[in-house]
CSV table of C-alpha atoms in Angstrom, one decimal:
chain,number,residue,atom,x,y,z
A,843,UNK,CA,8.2,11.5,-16.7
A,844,UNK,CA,7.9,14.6,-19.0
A,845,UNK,CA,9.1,14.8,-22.6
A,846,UNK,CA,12.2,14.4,-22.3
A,847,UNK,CA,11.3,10.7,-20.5
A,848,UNK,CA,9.3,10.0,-23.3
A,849,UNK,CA,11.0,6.4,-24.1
A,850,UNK,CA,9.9,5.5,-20.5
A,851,UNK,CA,6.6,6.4,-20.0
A,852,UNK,CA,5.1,6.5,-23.9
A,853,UNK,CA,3.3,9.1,-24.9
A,854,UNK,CA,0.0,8.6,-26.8
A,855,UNK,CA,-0.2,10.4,-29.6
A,856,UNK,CA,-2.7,10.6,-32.9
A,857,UNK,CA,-2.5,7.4,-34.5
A,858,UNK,CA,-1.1,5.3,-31.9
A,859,UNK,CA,-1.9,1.7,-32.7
A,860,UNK,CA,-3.7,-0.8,-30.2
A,861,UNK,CA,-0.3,-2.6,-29.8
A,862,UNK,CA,1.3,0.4,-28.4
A,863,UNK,CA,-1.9,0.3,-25.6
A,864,UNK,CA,-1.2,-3.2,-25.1
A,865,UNK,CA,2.7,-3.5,-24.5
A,866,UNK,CA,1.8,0.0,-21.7
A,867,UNK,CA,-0.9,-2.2,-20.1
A,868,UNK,CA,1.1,-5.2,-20.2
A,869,UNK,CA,4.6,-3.3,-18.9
A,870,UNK,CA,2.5,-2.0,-16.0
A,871,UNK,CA,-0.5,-4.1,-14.8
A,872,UNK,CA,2.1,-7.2,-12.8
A,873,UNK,CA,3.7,-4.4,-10.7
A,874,UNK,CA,0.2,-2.7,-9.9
A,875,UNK,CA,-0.9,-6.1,-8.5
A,876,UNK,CA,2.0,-6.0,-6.1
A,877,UNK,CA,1.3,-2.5,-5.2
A,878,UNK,CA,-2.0,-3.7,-4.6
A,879,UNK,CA,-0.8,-6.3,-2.5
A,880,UNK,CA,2.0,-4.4,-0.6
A,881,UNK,CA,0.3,-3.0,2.2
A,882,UNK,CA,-1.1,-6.4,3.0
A,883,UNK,CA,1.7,-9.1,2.0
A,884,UNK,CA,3.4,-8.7,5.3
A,885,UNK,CA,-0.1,-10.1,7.0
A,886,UNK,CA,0.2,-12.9,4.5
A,887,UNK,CA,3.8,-13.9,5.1
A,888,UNK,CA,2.8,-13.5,9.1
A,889,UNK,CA,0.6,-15.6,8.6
A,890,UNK,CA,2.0,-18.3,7.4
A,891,UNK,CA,5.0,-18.0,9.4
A,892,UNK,CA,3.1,-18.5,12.7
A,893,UNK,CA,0.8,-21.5,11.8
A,894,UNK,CA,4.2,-23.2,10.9
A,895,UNK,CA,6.4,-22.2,13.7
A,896,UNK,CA,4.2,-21.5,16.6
A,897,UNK,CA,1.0,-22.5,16.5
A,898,UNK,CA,-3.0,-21.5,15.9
A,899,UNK,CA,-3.0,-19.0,19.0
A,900,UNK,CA,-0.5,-16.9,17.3
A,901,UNK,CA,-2.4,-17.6,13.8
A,902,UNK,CA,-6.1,-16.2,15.4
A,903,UNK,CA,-4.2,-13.5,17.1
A,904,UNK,CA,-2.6,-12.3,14.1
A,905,UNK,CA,-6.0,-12.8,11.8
A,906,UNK,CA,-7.6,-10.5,14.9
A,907,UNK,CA,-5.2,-7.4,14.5
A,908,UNK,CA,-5.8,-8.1,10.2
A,909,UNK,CA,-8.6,-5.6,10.5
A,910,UNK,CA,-5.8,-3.0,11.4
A,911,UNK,CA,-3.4,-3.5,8.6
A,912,UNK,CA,-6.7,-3.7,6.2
A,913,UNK,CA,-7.9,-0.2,7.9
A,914,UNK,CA,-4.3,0.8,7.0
A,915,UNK,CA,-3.9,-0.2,3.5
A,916,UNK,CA,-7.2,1.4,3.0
A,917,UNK,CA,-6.0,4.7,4.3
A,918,UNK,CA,-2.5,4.3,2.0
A,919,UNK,CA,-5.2,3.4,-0.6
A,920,UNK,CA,-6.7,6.9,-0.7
A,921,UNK,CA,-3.1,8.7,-1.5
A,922,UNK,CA,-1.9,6.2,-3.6
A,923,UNK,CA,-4.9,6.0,-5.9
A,924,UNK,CA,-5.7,9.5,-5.7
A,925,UNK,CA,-1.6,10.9,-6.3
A,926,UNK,CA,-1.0,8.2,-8.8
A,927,UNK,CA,-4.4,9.4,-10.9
A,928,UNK,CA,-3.4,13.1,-10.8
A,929,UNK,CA,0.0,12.8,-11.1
A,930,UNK,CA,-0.4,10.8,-14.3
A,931,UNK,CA,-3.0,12.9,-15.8
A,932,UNK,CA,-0.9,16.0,-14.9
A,933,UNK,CA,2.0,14.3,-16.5
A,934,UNK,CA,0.1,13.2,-19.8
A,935,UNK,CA,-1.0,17.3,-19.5
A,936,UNK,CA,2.8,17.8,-19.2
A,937,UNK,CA,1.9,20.4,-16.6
A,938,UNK,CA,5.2,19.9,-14.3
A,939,UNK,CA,4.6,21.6,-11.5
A,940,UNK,CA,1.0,20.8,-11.0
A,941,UNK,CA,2.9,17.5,-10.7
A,942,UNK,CA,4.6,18.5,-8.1
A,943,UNK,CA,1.9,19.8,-5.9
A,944,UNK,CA,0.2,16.8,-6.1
A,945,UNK,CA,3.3,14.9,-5.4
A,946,UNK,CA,4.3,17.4,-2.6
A,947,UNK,CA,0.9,17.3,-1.1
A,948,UNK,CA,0.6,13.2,-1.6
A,949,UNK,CA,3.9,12.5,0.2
A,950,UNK,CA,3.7,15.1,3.3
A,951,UNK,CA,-0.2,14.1,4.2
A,952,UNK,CA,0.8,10.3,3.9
A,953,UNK,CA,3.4,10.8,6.6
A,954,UNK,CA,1.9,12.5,9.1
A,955,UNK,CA,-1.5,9.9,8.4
A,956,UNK,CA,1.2,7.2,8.9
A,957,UNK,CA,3.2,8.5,11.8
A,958,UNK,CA,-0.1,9.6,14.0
A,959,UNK,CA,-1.1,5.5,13.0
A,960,UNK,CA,2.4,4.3,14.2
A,961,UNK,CA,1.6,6.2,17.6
A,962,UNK,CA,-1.7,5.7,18.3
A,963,UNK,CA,-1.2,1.8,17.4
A,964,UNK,CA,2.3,1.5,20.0
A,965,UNK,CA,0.4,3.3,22.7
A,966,UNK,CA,-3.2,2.0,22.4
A,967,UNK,CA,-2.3,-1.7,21.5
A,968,UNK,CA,-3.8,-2.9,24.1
A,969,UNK,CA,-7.3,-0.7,24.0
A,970,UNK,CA,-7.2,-1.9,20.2
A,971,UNK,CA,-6.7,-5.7,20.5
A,972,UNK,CA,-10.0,-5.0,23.1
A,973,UNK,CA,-11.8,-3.7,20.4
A,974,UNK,CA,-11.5,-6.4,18.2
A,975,UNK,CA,-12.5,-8.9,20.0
A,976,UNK,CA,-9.7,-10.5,21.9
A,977,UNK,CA,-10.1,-9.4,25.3
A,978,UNK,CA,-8.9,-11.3,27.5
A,979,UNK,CA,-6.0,-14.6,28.1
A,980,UNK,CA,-3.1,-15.2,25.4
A,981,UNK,CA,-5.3,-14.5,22.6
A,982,UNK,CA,-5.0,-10.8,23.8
A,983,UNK,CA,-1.8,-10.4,25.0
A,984,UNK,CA,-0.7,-12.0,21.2
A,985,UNK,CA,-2.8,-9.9,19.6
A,986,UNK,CA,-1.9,-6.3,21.4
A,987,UNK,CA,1.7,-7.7,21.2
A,988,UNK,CA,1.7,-7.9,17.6
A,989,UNK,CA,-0.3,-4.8,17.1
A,990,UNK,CA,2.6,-2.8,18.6
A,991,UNK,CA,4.6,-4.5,17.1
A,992,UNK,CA,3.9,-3.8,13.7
A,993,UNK,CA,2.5,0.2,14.7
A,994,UNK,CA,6.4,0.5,14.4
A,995,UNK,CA,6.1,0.5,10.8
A,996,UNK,CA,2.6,1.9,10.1
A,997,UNK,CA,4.0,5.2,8.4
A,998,UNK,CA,6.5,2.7,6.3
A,999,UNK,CA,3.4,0.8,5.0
A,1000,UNK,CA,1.5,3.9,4.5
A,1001,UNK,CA,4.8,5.5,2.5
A,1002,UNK,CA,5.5,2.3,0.8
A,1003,UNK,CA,2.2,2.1,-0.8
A,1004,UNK,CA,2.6,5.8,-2.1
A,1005,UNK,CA,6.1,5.9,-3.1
A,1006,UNK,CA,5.8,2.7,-5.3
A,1007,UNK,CA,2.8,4.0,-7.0
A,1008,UNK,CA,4.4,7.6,-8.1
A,1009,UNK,CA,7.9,6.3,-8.6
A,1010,UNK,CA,6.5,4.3,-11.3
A,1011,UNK,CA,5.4,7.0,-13.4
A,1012,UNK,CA,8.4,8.9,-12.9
A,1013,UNK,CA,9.8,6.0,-15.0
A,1014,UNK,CA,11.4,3.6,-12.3
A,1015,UNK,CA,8.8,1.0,-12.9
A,1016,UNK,CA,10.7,-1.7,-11.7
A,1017,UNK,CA,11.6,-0.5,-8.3
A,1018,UNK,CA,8.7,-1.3,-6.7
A,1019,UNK,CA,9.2,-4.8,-7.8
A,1020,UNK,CA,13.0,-4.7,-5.8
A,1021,UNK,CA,11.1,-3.1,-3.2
A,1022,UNK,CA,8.5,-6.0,-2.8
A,1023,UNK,CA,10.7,-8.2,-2.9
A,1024,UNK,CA,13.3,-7.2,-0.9
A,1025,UNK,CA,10.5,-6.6,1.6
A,1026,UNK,CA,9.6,-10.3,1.3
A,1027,UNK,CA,12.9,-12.1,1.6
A,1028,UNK,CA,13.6,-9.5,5.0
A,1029,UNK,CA,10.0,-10.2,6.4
A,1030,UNK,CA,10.8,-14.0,6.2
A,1031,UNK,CA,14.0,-14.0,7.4
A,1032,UNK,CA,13.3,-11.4,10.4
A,1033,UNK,CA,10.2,-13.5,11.2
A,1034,UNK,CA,12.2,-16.8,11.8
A,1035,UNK,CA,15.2,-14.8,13.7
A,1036,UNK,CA,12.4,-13.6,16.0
A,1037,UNK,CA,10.6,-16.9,16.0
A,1038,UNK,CA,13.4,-19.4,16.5
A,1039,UNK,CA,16.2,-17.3,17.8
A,1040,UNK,CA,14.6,-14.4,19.9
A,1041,UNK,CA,11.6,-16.4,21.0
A,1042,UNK,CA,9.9,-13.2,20.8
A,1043,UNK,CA,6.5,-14.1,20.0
A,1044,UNK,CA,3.9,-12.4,17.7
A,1045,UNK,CA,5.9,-8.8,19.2
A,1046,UNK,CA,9.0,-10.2,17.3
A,1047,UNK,CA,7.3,-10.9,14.4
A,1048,UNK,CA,5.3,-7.7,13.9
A,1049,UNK,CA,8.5,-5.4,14.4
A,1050,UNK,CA,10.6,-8.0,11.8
A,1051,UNK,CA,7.2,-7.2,9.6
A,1052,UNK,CA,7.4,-3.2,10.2
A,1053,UNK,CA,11.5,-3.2,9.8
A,1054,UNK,CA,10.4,-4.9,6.1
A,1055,UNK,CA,8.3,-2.2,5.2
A,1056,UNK,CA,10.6,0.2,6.3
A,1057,UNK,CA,13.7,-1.4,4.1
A,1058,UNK,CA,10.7,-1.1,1.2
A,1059,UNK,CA,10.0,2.6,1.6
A,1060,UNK,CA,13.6,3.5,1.7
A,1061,UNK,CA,14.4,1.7,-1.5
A,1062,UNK,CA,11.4,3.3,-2.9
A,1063,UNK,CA,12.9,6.9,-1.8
A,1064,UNK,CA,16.4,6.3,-2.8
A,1065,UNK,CA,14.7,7.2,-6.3
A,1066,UNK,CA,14.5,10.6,-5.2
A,1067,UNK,CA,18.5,10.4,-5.4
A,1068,UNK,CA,18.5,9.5,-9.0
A,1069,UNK,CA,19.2,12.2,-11.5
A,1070,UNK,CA,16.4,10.6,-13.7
A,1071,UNK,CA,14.1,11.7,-11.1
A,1072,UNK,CA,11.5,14.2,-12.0
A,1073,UNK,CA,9.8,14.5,-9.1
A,1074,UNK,CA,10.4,17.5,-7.0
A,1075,UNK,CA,9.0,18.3,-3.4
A,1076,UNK,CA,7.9,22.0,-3.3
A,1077,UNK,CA,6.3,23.9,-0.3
A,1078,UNK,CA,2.6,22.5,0.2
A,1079,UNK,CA,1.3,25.5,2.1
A,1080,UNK,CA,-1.7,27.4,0.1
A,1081,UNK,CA,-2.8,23.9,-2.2
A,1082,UNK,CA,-5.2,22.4,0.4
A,1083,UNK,CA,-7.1,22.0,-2.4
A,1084,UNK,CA,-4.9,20.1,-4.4
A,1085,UNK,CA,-5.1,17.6,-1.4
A,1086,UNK,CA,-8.4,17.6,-1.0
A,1087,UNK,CA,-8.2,16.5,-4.8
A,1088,UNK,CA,-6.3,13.8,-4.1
A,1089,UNK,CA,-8.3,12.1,-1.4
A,1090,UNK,CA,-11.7,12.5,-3.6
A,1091,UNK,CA,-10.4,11.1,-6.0
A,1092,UNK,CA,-8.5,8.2,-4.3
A,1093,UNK,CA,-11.7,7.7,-2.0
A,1094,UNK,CA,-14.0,5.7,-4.0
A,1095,UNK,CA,-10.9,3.3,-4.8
A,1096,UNK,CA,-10.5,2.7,-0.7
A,1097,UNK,CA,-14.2,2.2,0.2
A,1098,UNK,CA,-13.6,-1.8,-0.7
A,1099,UNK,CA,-10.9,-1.7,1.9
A,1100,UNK,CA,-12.6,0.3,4.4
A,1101,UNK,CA,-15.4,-2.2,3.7
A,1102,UNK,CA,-13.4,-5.1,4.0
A,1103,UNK,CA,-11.9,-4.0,7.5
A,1104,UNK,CA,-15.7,-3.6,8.8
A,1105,UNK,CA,-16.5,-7.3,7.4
A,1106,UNK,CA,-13.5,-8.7,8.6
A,1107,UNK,CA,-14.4,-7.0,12.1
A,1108,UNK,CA,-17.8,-8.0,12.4
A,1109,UNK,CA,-16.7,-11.7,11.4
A,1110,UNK,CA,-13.9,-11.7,13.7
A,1111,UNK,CA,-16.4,-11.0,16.3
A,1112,UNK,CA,-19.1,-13.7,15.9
A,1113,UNK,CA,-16.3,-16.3,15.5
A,1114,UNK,CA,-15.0,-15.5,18.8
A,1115,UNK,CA,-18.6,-15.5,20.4
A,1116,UNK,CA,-19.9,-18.4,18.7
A,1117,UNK,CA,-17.0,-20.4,17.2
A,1118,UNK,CA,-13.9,-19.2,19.4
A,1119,UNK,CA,-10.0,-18.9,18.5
A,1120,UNK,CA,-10.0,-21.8,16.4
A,1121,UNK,CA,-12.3,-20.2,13.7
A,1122,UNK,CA,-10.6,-17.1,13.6
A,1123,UNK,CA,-7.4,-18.7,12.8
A,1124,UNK,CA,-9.6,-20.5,10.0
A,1125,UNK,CA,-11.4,-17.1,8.5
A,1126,UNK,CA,-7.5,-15.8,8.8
A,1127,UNK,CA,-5.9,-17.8,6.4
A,1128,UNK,CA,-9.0,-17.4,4.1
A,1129,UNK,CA,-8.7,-13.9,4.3
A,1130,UNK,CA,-4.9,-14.4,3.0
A,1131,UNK,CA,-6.3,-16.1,-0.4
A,1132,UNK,CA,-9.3,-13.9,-0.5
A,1133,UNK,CA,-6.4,-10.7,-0.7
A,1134,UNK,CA,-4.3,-12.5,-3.2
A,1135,UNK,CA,-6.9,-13.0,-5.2
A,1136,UNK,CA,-9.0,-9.7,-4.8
A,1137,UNK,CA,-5.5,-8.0,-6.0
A,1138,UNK,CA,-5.4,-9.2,-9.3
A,1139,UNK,CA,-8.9,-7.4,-10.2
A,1140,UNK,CA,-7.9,-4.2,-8.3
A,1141,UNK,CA,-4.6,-4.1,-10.1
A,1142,UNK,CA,-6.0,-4.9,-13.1
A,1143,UNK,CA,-9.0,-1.6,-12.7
A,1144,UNK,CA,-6.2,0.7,-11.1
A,1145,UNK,CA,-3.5,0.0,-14.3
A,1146,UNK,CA,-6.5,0.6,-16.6
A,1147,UNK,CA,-7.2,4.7,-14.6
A,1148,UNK,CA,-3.9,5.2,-14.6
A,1149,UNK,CA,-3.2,5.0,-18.4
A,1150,UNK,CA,-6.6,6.6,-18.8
A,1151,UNK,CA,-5.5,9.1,-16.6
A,1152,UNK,CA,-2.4,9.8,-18.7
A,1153,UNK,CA,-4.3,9.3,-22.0
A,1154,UNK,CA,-6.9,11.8,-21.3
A,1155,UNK,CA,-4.3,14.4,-20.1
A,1156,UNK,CA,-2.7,13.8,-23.5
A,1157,UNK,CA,-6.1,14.4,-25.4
A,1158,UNK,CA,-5.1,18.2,-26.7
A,1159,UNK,CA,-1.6,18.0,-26.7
């Protein structure tokens, strides 16, 4: 990540070319879309699992508890955005242990955030699939069932997010790739195993989802064992305001999440009163096309910050 990684992670220097930019933005901007798309690719995969194998209840159910997993990407957002900017621009600065605050900082906030999620999502499954909108019959019992289930893995999905972001500029690029999809081929498989061998419902498929993400964030940690890796946790008492850092700057990146879990909410909503299960199921595999397709622009913007992150630290040196 620092000069002696300088082969991984080029540094721009006076007269670098525009091919140099290029091959950078090229090397980096396919695993940012699946970053992007990490924290909500399990939803997808549900998805499409359930209108095969079970049926549309399962489907609306699982498009009902989306505005949860949106609401949590959005809150893995705000670290992942804000470390990965800081980080890089530390890096670029080759300021190494302002690095490691902000990496220190990033990694201890995201797992208490993810673990008080994992909680309050296992205990209040029920209260929450209420909120949403499915209150009563099997669209609720689905819905709260697949809520806990995939609470289990709320701090995974939160760490996942992270870990893939900042292990990439430490120079393992392509682990977040293995991670995604290793997360994939496990969320499928544990999806039909609960499906057509456990009969265990949406509950089944939300904990196969949560194991996934869990598999995911420990291949993204097992970077940590590398001795390539530069990235060292350090005490994160007395830098409050390095975390406060972070968030500001990850914030403005989340608001389209956080906006997207208030719209995906409110439209659940007046389905159900006007439409009923049937249209959520409908507006739930939309949703899956509209994320697929909203990733490519967001990993697009947040490859361009990062290298500008990294190229403005660079500026004096």
């Amino acid at each position: 990540m620092f000069a002696h990684r300088g082969e991984e992670l080029p540094r721009v220097v006076e007269g670098a070319n525009d091919a140099l930019i290029k091959r950078v933005f090229r090397s980096y901007v396919a695993i940012t879309i699946l970053i992007t798309l990490s924290a909500t690719l399990g939803m997808m995969i549900d998805t499409a699992l359930a209108g095969n194998f079970i049926g549309p209840d399962a489907v609306a159910a699982i498009g009902m508890a989306s505005s949860l997993l949106i609401l949590i990407s959005g809150l893995a957002g705000v670290f992942s955005a804000g470390s990965m900017t800081l980080v890089a621009r530390a890096c670029g600065m080759r300021d190494e242990d302002a690095a490691h605050v902000y990496f220190s900082v990033t990694v201890i906030a995201s797992l208490v955030i993810g673990i008080v999620l994992s909680v309050v999502g296992v205990v209040g499954a029920d209260a929450i699939a209420d909120v949403f909108g499915a209150r009563a019959g099997v669209l609720h019992t689905d819905t709260a069932a697949f809520i806990r289930g995939l609470s289990l893995g709320s701090f995974a999905i939160v760490g996942t997010s992270v870990m893939m972001g900042l292990t990439r500029i430490d120079g393992a690029a392509t682990l977040g790739l293995v991670a995604i999809l290793a997360m994939s081929v496990l969320d499928v498989a544990g999806n039909l195993v609960a499906i057509l061998v456990l009969d265990a419902g949406t509950f089944g498929m939300g904990c196969a989802t949560a194991f996934a993400y869990v598999a995911a964030l420990a291949i993204c940690c097992s970077h940590m064992l590398s001795p390539k890796c530069t990235l060292k946790l350090v005490n994160p008492c007395g830098h409050k305001r390095a975390l406060v850092e972070v968030i500001n700057t990850g914030m403005p990146d989340s608001v389209m999440r956080f906006s997207a879990t208030a719209r995906t909410f409110l439209f659940n909503r007046v389905l159900m009163l006007v439409a009923g299960a049937s249209a959520v199921t409908a507006l739930s595999m939309l949703s899956s096309v509209s994320t697929f397709l909203s990733a490519i622009t967001v990993g697009v913007g947040e490859t361009a910050v990062l290298l500008f992150s990294i190229f403005y630290g660079e500026r004096d040196q």
